mmCIF file of C-alpha atoms in Angstrom:
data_model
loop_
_atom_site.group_PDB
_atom_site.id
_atom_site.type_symbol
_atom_site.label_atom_id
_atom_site.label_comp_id
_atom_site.label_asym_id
_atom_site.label_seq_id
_atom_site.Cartn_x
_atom_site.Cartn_y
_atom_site.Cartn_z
ATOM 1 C CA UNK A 84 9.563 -3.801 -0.027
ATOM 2 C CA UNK A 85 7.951 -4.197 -3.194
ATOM 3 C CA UNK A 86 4.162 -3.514 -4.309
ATOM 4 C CA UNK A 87 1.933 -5.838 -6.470
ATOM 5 C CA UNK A 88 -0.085 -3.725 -8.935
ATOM 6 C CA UNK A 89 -3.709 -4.586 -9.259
ATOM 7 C CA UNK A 90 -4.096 -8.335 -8.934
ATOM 8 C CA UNK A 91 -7.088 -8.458 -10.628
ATOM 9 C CA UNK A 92 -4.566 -7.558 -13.585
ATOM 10 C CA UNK A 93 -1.460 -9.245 -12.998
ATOM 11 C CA UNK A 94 -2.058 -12.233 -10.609
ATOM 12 C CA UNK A 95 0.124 -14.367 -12.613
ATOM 13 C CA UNK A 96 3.154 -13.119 -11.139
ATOM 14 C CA UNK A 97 2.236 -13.489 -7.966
ATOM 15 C CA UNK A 98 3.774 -17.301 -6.686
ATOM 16 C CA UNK A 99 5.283 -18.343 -4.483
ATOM 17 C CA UNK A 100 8.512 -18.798 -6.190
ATOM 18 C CA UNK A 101 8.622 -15.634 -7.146
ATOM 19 C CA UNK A 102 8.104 -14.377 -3.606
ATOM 20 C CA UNK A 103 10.512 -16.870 -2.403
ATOM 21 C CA UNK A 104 13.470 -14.882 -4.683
ATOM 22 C CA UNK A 105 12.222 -11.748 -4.049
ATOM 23 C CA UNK A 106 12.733 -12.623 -0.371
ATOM 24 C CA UNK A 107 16.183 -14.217 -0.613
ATOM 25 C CA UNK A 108 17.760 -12.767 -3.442
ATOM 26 C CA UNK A 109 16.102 -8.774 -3.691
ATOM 27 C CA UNK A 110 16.166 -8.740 0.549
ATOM 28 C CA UNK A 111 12.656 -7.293 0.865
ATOM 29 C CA UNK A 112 10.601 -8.174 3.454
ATOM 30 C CA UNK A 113 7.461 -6.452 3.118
ATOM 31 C CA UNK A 114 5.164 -7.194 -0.181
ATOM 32 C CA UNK A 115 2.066 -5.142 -0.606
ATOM 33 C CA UNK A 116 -1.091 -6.721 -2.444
ATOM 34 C CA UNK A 117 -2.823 -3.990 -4.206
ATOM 35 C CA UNK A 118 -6.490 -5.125 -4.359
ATOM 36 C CA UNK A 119 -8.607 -2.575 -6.519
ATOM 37 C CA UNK A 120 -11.675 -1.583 -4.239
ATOM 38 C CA UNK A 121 -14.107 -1.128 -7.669
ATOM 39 C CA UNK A 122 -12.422 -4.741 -8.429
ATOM 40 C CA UNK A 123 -13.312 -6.173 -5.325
ATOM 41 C CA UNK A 124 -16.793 -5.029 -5.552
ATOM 42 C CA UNK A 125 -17.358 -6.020 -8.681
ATOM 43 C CA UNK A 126 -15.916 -9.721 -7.936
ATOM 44 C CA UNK A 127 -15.511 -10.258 -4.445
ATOM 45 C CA UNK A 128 -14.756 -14.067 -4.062
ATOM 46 C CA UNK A 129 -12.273 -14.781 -6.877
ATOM 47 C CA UNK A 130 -10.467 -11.344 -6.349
ATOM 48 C CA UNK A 131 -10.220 -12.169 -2.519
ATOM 49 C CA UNK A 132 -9.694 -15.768 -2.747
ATOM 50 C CA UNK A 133 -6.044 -14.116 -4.556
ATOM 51 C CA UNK A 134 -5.558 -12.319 -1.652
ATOM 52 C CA UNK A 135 -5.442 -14.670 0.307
ATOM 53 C CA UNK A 136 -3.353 -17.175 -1.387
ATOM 54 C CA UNK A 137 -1.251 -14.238 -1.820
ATOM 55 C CA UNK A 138 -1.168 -13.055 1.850
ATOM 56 C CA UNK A 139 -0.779 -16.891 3.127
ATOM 57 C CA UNK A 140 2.325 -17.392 0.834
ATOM 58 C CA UNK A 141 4.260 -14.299 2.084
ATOM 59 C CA UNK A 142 3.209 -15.876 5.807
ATOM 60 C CA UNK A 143 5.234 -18.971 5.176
ATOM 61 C CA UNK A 144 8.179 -16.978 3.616
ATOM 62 C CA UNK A 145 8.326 -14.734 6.984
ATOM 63 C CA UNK A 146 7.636 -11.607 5.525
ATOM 64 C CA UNK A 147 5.406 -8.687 6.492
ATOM 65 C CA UNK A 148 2.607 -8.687 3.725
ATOM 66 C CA UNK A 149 0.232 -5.204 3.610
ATOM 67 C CA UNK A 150 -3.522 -6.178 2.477
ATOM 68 C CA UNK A 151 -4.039 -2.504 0.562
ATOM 69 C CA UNK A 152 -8.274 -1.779 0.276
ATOM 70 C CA UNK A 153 -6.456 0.053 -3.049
ATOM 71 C CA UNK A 154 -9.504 2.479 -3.269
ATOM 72 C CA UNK A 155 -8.408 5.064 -6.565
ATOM 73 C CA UNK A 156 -11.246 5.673 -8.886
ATOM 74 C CA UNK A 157 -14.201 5.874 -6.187
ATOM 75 C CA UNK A 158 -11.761 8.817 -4.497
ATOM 76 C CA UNK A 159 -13.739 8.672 -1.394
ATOM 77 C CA UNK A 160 -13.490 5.785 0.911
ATOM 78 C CA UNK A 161 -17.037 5.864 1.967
ATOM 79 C CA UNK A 162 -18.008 5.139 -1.461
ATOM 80 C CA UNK A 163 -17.619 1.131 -0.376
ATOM 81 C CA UNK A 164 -17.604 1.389 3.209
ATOM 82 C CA UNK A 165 -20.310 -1.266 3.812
ATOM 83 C CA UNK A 166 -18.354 -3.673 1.678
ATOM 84 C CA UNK A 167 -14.676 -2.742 3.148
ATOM 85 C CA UNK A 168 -16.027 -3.261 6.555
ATOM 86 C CA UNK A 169 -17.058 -6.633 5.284
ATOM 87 C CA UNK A 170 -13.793 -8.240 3.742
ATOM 88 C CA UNK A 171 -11.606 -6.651 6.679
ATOM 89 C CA UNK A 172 -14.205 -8.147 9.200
ATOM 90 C CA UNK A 173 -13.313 -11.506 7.682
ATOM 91 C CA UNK A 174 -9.820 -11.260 7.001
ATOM 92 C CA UNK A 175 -9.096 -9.799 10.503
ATOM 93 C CA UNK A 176 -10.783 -12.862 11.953
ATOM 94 C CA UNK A 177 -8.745 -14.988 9.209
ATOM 95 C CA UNK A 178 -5.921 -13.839 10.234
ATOM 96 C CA UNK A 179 -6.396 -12.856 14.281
ATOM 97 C CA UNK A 180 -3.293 -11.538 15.597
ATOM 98 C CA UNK A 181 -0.608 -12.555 13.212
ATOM 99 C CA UNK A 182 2.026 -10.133 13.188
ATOM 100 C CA UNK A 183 2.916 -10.921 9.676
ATOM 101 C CA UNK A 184 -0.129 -9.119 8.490
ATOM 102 C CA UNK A 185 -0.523 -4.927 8.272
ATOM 103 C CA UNK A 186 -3.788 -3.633 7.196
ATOM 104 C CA UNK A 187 -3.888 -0.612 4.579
ATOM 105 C CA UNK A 188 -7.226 0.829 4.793
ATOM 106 C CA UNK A 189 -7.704 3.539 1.971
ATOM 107 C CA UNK A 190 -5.099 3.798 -0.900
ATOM 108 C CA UNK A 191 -4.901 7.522 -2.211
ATOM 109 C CA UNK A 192 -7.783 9.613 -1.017
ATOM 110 C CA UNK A 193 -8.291 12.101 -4.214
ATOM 111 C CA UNK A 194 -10.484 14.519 -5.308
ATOM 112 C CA UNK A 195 -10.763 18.230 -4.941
ATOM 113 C CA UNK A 196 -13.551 17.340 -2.065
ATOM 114 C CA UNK A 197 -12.388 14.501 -0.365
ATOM 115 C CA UNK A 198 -10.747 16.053 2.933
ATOM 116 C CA UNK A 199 -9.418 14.494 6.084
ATOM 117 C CA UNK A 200 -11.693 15.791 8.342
ATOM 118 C CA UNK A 201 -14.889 15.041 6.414
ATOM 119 C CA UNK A 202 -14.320 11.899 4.676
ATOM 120 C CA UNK A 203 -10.966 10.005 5.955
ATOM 121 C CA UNK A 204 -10.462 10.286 9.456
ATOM 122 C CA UNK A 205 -14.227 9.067 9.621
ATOM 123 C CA UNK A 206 -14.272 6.357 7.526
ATOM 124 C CA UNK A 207 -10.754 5.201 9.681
ATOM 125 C CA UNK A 208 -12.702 5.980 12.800
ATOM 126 C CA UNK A 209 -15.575 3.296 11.592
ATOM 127 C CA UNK A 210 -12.522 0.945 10.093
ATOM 128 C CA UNK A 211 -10.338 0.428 12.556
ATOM 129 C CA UNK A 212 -12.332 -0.628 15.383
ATOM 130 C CA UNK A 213 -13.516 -3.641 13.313
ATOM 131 C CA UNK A 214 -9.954 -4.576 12.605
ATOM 132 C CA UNK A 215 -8.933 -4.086 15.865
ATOM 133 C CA UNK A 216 -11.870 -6.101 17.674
ATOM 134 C CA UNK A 217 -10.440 -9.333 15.899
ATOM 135 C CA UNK A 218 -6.004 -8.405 15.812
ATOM 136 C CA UNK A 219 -6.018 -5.168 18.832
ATOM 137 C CA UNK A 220 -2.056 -5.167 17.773
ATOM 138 C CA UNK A 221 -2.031 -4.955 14.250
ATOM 139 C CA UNK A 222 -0.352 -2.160 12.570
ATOM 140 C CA UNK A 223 -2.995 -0.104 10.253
ATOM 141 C CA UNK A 224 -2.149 2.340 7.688
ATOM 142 C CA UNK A 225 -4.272 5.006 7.003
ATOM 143 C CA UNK A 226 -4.470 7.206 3.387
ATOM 144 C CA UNK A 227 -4.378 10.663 3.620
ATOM 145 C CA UNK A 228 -5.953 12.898 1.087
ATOM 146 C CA UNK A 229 -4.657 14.011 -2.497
ATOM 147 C CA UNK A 230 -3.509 10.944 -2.834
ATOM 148 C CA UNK A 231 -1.280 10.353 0.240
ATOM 149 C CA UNK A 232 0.661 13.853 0.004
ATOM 150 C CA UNK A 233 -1.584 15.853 2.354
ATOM 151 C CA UNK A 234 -0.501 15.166 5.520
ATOM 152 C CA UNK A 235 -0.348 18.607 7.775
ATOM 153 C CA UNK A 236 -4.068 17.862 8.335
ATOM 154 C CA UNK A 237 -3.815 14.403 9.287
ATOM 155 C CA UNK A 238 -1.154 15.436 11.939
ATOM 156 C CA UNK A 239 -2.951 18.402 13.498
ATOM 157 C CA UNK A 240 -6.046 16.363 13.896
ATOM 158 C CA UNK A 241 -4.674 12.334 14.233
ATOM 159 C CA UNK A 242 -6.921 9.334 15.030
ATOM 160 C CA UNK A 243 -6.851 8.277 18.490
ATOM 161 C CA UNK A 244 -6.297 4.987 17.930
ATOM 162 C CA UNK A 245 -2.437 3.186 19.052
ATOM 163 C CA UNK A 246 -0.566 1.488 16.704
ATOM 164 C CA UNK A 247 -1.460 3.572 13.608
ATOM 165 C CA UNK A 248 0.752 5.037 10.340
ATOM 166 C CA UNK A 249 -0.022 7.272 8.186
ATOM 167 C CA UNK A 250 0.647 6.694 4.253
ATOM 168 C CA UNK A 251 2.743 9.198 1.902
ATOM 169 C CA UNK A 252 3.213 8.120 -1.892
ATOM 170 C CA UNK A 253 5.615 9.883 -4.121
ATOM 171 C CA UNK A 254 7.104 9.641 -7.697
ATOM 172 C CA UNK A 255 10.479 11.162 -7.812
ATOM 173 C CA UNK A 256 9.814 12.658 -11.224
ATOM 174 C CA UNK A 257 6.744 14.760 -9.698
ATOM 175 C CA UNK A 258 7.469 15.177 -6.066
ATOM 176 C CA UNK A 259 10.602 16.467 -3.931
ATOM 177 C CA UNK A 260 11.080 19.185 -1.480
ATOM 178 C CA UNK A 261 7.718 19.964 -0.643
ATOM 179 C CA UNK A 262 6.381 16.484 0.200
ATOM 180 C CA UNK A 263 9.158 16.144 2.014
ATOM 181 C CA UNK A 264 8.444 19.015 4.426
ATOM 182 C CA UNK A 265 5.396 17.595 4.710
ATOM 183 C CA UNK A 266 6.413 14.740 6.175
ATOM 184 C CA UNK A 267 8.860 16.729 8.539
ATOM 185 C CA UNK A 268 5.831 18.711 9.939
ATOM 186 C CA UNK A 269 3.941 15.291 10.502
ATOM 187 C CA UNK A 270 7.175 13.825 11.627
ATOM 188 C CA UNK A 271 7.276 16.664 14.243
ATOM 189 C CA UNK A 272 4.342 16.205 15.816
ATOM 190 C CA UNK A 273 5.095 12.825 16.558
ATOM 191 C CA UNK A 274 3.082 11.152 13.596
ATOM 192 C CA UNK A 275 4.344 8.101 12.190
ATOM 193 C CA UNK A 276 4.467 8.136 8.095
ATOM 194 C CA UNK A 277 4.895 5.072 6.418
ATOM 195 C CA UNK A 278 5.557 5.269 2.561
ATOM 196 C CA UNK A 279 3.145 2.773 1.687
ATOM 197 C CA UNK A 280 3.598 3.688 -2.431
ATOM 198 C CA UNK A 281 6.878 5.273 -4.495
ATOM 199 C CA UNK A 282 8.005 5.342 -7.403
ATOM 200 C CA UNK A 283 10.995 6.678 -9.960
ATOM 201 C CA UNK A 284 8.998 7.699 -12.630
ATOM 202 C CA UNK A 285 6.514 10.515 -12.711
ATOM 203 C CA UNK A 286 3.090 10.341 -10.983
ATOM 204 C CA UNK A 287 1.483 8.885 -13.689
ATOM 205 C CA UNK A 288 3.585 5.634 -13.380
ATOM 206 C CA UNK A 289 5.132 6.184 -16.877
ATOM 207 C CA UNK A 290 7.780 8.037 -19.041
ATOM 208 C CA UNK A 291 11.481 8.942 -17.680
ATOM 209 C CA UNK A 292 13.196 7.317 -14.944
ATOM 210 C CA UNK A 293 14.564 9.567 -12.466
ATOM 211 C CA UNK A 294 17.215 7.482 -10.858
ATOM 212 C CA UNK A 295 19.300 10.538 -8.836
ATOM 213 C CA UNK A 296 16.146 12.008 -7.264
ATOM 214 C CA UNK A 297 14.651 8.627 -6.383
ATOM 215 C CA UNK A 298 18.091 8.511 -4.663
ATOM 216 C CA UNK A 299 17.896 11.846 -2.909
ATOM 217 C CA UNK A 300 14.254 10.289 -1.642
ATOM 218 C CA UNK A 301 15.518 6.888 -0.264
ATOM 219 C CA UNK A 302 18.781 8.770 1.413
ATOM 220 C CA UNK A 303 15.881 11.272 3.306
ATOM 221 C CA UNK A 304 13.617 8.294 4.608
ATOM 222 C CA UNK A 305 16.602 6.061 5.315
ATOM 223 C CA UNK A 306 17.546 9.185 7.481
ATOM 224 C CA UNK A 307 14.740 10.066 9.170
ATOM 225 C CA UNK A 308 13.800 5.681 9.467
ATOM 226 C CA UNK A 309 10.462 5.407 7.277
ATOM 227 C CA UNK A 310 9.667 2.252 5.488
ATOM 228 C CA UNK A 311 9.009 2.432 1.997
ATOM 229 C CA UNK A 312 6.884 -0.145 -0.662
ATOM 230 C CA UNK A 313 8.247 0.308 -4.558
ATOM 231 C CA UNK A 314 5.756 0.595 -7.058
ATOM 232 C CA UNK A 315 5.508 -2.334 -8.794
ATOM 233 C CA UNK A 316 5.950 -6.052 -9.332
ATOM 234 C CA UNK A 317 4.376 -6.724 -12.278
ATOM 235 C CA UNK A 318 4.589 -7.390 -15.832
ATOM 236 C CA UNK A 319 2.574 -4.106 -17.284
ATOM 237 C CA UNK A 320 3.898 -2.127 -20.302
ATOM 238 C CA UNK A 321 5.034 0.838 -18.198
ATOM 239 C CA UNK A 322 7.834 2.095 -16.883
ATOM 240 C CA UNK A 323 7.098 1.971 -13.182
ATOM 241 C CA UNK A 324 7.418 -2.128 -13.430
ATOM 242 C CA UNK A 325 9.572 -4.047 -11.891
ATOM 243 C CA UNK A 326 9.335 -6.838 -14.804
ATOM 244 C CA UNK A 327 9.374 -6.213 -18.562
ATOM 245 C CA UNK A 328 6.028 -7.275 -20.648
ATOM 246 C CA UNK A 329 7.708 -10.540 -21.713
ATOM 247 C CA UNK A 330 8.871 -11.699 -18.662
ATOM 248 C CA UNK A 331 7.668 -15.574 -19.095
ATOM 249 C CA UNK A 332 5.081 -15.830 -15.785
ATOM 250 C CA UNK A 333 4.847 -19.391 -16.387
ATOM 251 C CA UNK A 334 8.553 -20.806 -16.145
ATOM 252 C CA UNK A 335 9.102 -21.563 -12.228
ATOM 253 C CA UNK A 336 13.061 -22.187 -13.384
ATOM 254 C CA UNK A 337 13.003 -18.067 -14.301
ATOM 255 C CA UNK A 338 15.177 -16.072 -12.284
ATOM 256 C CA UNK A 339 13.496 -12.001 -11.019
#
């Protein structure tokens, strides 16, 4: 599937149209809606009201769609806890049950003090039960720390909740062998990874492509049957996007 970047930044892209093609023509069928915690704060109703439009289009194409609490600059995911328990109150009730809907609690965990056992896992443990009192089934993924690479933690002390994944991001220009042991520890101790954020630039979402390593990745978690969200559909001057800066947003007749 493919990510949205920040849709406080690029919302024009995000129609149904352009869903629609993505859908028939790129074969996805998961789209991730990155919604900026700091964003959300500072704007709640016009950032959500996005979301939602967003979220209710990819319901009426049949596709999975991940609602991302894209947390980044406030590292820790307590920082907004009273207002991300909140929005996924209400859009757990909004959207009770439907399958189509995956909830992605904490993007990237960072910071040389945010750990799992301190900050994560208990912000999940406070998370998930509000989520789960309005949609028990719904899959949840849950950030791990240093910004989704640090999983041996997560799987020697997991949640005890059902139905949960745990997110991994990687750039192929940054990260190879060793994430990917990672994941095989978590992976053998019967935690599910989900790779919720990728990329074939380096970590900083600009510069070089690296095509044959971003290769190497998808052949591994094709293998080893992990699902995987591309960084991103959007229009930003950087080399991580899917579009180019003059892609024309407001011709429906354009073709993706």
């Amino acid at each position: 599937g493919l990510s949205s970047h920040g849709i406080q930044w690029f919302p024009e892209v995000l129609t149904y149209n352009n869903l629609k093609q993505l859908k028939e023509d790129w074969k996805i069928n998961v789209f991730r809606i990155a919604m900026y915690s700091d964003a959300y704060v500072a704007n709640p109703d016009s950032i959500k009201q996005k979301l939602i439009n967003t979220v209710n289009d990819c319901i009426n194409l049949d596709m999975y769609v991940i609602i991302d609490w894209h947390i980044l600059a406030d590292n820790n995911p307590n920082t907004y806890y009273e207002q991300a328990n909140t929005f996924f109150e209400e859009i757990s009730s909004m959207y009770s049950n439907n399958p189509n809907v995956i909830y992605e609690i904490c993007n990237e965990p960072n910071g040389n003090n945010i750990t799992w056992n301190n900050e994560v896992k208990p912000y999940a443990e406070k998370i998930i039960p509000t989520i789960r009192k309005n949609s028990p089934k719904s899959l949840i993924i849950v950030g791990t720390p240093d910004w989704c690479k640090q999983l041996k933690p997560v799987a020697d002390n997991p949640l005890e909740f059902k139905n949960i994944a745990y997110s991994c991001h990687f750039y192929s220009g940054t990260h190879g062998k060793e994430l990917q042991d990672n994941i095989d520890y978590a992976l053998n101790k019967n935690i599910c990874i989900f790779v919720s954020e990728c990329g074939l630039t380096d970590a900083s979402g600009n510069g070089n492509k690296y095509f044959n390593e971003f290769d190497s990745w998808i052949n591994f978690l094709n293998n080893k049957n992990i699902s995987w969200i591309f960084w991103s559909f959007a229009n930003k001057d950087e080399s991580s996007s899917i579009l180019s800066p003059n892609f024309p947003i407001n011709d429906s007749n354009t073709n993706i």
